[in-house]
PDB file of C-alpha atoms in Angstrom:
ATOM      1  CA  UNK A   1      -8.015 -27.816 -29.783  1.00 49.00           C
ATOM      2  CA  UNK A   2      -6.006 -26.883 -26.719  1.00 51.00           C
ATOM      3  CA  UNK A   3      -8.147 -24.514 -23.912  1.00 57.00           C
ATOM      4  CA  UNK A   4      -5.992 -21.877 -22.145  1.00 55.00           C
ATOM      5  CA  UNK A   5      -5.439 -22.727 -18.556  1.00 49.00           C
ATOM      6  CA  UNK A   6      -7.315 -20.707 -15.956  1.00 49.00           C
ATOM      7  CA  UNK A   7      -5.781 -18.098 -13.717  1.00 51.00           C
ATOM      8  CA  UNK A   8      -4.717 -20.239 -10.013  1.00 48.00           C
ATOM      9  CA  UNK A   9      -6.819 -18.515  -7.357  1.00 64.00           C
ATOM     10  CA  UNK A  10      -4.890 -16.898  -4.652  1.00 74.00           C
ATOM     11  CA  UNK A  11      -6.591 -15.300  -2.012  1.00 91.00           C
ATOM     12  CA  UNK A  12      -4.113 -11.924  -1.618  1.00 96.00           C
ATOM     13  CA  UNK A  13      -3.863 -10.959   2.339  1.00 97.00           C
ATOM     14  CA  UNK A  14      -3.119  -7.339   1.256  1.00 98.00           C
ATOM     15  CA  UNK A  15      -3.750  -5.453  -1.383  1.00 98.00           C
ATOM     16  CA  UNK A  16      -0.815  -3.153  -2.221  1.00 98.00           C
ATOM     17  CA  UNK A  17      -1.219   0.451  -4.264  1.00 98.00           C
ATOM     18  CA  UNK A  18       0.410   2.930  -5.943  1.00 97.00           C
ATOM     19  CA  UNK A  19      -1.071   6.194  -7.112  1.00 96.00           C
ATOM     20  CA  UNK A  20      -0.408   8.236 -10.123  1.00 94.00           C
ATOM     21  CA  UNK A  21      -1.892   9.092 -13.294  1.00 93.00           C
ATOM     22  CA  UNK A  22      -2.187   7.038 -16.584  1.00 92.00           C
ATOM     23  CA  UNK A  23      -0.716   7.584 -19.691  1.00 90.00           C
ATOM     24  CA  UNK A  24       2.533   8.367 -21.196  1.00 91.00           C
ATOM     25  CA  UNK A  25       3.143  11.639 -20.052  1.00 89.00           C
ATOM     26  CA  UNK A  26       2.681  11.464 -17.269  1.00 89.00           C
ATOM     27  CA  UNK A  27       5.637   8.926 -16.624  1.00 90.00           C
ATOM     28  CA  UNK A  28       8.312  10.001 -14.788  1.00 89.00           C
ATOM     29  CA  UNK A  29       6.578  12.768 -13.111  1.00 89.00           C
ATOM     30  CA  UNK A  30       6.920  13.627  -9.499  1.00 87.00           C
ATOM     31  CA  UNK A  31       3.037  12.887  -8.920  1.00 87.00           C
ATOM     32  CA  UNK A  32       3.805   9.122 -10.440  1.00 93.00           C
ATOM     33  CA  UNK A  33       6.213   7.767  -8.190  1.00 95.00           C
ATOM     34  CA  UNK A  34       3.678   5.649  -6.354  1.00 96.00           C
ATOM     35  CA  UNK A  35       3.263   4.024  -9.848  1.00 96.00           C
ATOM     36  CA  UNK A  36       7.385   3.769 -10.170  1.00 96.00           C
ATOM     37  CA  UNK A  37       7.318   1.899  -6.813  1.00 97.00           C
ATOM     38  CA  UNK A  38       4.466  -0.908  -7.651  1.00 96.00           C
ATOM     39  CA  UNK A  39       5.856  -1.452 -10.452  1.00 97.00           C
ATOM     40  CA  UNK A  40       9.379  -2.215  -9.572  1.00 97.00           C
ATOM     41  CA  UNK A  41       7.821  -3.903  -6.308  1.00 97.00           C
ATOM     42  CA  UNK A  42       5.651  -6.068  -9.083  1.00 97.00           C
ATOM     43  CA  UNK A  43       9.140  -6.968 -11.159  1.00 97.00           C
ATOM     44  CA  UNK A  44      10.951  -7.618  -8.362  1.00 97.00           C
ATOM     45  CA  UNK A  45       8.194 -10.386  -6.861  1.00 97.00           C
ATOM     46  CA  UNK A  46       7.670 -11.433 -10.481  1.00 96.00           C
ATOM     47  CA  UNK A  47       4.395 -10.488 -10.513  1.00 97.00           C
ATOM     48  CA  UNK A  48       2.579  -9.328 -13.941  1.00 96.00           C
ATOM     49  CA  UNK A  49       0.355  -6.342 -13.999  1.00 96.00           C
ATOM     50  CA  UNK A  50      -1.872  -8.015 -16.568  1.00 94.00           C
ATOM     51  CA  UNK A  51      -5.155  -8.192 -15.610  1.00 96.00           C
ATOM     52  CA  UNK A  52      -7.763  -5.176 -15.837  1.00 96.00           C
ATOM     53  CA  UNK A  53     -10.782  -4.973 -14.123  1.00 95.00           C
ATOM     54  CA  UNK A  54     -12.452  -2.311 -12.145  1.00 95.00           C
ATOM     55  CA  UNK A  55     -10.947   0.812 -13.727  1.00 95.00           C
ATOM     56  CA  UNK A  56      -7.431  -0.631 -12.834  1.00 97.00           C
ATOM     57  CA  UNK A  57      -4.200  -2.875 -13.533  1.00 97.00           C
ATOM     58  CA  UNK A  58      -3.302  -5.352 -11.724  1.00 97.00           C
ATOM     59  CA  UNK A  59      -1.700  -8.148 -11.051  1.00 97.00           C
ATOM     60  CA  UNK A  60      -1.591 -11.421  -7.671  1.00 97.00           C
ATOM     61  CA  UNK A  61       1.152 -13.256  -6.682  1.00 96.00           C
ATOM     62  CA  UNK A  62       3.411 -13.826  -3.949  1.00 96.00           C
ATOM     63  CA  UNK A  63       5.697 -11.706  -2.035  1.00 96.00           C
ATOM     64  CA  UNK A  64       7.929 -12.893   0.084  1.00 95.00           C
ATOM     65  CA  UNK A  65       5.663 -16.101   0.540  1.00 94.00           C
ATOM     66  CA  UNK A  66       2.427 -13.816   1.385  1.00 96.00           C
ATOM     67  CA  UNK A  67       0.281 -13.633  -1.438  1.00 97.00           C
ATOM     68  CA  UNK A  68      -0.757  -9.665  -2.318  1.00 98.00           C
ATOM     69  CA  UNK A  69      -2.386  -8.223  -5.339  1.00 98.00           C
ATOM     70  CA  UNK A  70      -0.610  -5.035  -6.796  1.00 98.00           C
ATOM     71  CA  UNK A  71      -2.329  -2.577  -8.375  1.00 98.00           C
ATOM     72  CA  UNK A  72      -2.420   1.066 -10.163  1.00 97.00           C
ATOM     73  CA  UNK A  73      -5.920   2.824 -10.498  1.00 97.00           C
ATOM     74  CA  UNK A  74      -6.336   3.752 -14.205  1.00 96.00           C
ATOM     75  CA  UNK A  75      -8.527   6.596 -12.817  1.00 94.00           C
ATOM     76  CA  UNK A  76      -6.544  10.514 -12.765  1.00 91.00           C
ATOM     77  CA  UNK A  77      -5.061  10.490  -9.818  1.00 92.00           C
ATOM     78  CA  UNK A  78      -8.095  12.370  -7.858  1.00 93.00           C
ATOM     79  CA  UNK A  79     -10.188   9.324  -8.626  1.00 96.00           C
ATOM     80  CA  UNK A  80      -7.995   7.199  -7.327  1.00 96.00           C
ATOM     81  CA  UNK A  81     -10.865   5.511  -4.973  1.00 96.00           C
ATOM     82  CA  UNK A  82     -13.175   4.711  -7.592  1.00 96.00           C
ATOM     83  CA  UNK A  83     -10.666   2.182  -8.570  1.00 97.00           C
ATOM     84  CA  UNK A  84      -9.490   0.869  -4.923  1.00 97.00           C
ATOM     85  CA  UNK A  85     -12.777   0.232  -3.451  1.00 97.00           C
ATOM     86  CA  UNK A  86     -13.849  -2.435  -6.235  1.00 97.00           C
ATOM     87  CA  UNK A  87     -10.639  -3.888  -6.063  1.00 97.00           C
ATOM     88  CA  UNK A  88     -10.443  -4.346  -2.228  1.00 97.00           C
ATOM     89  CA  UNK A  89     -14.137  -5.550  -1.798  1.00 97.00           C
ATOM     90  CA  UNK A  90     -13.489  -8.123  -4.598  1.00 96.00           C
ATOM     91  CA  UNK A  91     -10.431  -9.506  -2.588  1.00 96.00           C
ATOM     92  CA  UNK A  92     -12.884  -9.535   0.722  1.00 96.00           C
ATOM     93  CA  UNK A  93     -10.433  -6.980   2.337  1.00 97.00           C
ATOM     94  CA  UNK A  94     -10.757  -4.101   4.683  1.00 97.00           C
ATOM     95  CA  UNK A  95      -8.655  -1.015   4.335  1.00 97.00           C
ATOM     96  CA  UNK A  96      -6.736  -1.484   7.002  1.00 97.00           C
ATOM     97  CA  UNK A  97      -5.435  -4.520   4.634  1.00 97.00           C
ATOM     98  CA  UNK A  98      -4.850  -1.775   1.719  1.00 98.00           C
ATOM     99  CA  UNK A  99      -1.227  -0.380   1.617  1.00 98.00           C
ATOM    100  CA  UNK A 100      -1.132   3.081  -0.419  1.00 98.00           C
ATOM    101  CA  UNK A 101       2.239   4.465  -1.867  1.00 98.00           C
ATOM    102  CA  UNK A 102       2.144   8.467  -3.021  1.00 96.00           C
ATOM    103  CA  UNK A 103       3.907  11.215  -3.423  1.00 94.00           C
ATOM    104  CA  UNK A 104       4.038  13.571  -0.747  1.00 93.00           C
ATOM    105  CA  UNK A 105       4.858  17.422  -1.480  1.00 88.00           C
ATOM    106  CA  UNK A 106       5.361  18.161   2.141  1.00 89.00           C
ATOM    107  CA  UNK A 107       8.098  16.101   2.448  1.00 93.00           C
ATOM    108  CA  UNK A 108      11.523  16.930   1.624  1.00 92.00           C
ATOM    109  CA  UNK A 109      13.062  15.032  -1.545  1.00 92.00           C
ATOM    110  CA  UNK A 110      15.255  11.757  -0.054  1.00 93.00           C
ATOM    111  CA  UNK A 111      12.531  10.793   2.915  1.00 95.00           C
ATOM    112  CA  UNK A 112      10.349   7.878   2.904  1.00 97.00           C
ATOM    113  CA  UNK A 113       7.664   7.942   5.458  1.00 96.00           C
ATOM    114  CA  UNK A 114       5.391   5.322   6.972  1.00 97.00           C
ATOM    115  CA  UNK A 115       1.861   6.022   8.548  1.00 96.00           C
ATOM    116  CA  UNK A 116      -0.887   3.377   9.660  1.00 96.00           C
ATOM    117  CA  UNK A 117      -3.677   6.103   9.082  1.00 95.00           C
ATOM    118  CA  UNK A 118      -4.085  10.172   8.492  1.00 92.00           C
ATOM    119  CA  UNK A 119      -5.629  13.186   6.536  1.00 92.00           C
ATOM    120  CA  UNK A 120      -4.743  13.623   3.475  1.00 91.00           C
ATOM    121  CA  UNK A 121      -2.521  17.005   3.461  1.00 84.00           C
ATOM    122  CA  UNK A 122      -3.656  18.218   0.261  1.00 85.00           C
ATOM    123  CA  UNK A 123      -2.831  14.970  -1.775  1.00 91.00           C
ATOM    124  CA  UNK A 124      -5.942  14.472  -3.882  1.00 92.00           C
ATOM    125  CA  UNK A 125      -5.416  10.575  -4.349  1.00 94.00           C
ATOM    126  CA  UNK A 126      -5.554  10.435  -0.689  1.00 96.00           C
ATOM    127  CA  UNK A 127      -8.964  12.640  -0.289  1.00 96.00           C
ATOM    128  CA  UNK A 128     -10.219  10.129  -2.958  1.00 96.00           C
ATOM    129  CA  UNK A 129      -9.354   6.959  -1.107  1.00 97.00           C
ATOM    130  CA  UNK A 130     -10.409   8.307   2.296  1.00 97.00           C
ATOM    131  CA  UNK A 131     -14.049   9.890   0.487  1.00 96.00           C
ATOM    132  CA  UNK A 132     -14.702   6.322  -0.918  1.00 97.00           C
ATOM    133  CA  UNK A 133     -13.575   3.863   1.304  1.00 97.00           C
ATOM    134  CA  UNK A 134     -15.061   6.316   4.327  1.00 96.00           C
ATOM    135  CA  UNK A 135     -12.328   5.825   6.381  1.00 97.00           C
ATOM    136  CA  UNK A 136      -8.767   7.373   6.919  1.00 97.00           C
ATOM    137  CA  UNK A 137      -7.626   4.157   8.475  1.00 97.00           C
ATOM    138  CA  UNK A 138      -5.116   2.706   5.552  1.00 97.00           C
ATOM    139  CA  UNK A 139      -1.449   2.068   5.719  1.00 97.00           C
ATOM    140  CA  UNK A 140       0.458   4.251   3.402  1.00 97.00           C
ATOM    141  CA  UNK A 141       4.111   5.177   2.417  1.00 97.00           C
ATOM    142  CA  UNK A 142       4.645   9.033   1.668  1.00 97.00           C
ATOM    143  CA  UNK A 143       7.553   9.740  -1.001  1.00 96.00           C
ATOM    144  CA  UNK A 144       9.012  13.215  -0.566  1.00 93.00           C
ATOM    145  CA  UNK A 145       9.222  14.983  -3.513  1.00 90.00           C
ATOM    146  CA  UNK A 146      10.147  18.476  -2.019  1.00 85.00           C
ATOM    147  CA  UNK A 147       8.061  21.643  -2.851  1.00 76.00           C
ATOM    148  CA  UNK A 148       7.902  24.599  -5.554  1.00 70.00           C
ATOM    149  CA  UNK A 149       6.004  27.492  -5.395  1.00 58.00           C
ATOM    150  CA  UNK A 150       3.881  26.661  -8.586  1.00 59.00           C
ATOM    151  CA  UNK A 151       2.590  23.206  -7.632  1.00 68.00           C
ATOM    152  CA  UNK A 152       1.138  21.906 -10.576  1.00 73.00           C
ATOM    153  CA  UNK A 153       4.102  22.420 -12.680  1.00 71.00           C
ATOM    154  CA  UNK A 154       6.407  20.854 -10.122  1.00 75.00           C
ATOM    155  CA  UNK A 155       4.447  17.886  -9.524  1.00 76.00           C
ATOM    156  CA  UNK A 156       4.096  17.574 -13.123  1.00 78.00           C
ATOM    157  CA  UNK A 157       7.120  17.976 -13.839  1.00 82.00           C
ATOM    158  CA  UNK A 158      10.038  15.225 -13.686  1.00 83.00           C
ATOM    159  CA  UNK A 159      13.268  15.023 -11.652  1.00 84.00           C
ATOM    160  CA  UNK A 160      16.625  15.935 -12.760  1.00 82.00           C
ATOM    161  CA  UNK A 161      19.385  13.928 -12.561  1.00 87.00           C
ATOM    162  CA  UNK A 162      20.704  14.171  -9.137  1.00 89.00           C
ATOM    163  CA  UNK A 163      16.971  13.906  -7.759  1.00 90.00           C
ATOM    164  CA  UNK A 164      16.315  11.146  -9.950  1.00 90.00           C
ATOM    165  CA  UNK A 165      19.051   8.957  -8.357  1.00 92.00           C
ATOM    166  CA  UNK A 166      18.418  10.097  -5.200  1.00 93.00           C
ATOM    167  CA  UNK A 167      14.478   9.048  -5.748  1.00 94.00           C
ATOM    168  CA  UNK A 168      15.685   5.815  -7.030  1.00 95.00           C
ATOM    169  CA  UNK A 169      17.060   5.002  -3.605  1.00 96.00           C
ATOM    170  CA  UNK A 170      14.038   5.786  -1.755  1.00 96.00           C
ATOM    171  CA  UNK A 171      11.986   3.473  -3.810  1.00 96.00           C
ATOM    172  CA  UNK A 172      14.322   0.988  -3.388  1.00 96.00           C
ATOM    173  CA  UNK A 173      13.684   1.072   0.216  1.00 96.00           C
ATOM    174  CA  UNK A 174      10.577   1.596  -0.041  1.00 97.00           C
ATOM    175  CA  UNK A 175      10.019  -1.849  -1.711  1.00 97.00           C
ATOM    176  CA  UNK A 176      11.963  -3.149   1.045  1.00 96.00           C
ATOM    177  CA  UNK A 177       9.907  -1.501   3.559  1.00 96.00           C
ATOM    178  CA  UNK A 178       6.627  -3.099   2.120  1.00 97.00           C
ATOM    179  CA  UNK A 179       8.081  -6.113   2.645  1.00 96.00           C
ATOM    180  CA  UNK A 180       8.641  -5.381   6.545  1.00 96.00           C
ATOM    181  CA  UNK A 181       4.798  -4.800   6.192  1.00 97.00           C
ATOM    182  CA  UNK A 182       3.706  -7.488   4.525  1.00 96.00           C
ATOM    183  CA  UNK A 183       5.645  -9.893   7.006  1.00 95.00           C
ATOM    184  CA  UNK A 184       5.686  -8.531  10.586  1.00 95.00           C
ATOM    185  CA  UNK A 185       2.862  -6.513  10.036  1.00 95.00           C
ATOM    186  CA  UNK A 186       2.335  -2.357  10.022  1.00 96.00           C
ATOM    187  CA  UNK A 187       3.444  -2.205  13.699  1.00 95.00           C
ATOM    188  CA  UNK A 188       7.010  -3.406  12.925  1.00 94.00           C
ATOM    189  CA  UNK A 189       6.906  -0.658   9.732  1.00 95.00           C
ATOM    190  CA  UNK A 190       5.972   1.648  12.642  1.00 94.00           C
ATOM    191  CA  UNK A 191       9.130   1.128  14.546  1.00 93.00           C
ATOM    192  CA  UNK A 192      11.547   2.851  11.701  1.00 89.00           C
ATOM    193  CA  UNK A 193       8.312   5.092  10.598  1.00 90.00           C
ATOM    194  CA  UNK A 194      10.788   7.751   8.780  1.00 91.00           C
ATOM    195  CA  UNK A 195      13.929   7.114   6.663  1.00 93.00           C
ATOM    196  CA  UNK A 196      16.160  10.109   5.402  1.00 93.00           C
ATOM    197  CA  UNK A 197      18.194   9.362   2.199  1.00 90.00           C
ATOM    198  CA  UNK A 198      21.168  11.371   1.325  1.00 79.00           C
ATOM    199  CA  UNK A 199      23.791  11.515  -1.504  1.00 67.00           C
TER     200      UNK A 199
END
């Protein structure tokens, strides 16, 4: 009788998330593009989100030859640091080791934007982290997804076409950007700390 292999053990040196909220429909949504970015980061490393464990998915592997774990809280998005903490304290890492990606209503659609720390500006994945890891001191990447006067139904909501090709660029770059961070480290992401995509 053959015994499945166990899992190699990699030790990840960062551990890399996006926020969002689970379930089907909420994909595509404005509020889920942190989730859009992991995972194409997580396709494009060939790394499988397909382990479960602390009220998230996730999945370790290497990334341009630095081993990370990926992840996506299962948790609504305004719990997002019940899942995080677990996760990072399992991987013996600090926050300052935890890379965020969100959406970010105050920024116009088309900019990506890089900070090394910050308040949360009314993003409630971002209270949640900085409430449970008790510190504002994490790396994150801010997706502008413009602003509507009736915020709920705009975050909720999903880009049209135009947007959605013009969002598809910025998480391209995005991805790209993590990988600046992941190799030279967050000052070097620091350097080019806003990007402005246009048509």
């Amino acid at each position: 009788m053959f015994r499945r292999r166990p899992r190699p053990t990699v030790q990840p040196e960062w551990l890399v998330v996006g926020l969002g909220n689970p379930g089907p429909e909420y994909r595509g949504t404005r509020h889920n593009v942190g989730f859009e970015t992991i995972e194409k980061l997580a396709e494009k490393h060939h790394i499988k989100l397909d382990q479960r464990k602390f009220q998230a998915v996730y999945g370790v592997g290497e990334a341009l030859g630095i081993p990370i774990a990926i992840a996506k809280p299962l948790t609504f998005m305004n719990l997002s640091g019940r899942a995080v903490l677990p996760l990072m304290q399992s991987f013996g890492l600090r926050p300052e080791r935890v890379l965020v990606v969100a959406d970010d209503l105050d920024l116009p659609l088309g900019v990506l934007r890089f900070r090394d720390s910050g308040n949360p500006g009314g993003h409630n994945g971002h209270k949640s982290l900085i409430n449970t890891l008790g510190t504002n001191s994490y790396p994150r990447f801010k997706i502008g997804i413009g602003k509507d006067d009736i915020v709920i139904d705009h975050v909720l909501g999903r880009f049209d076409s135009e947007e959605r090709t013009l969002v598809d660029k910025v998480i391209n770059i995005a991805i790209d950007r993590i990988g600046v961070v992941l190799q030279q480290g967050v000052a070097a992401a620091m350097v080019q700390a806003s990007i402005r995509v246009t048509d």
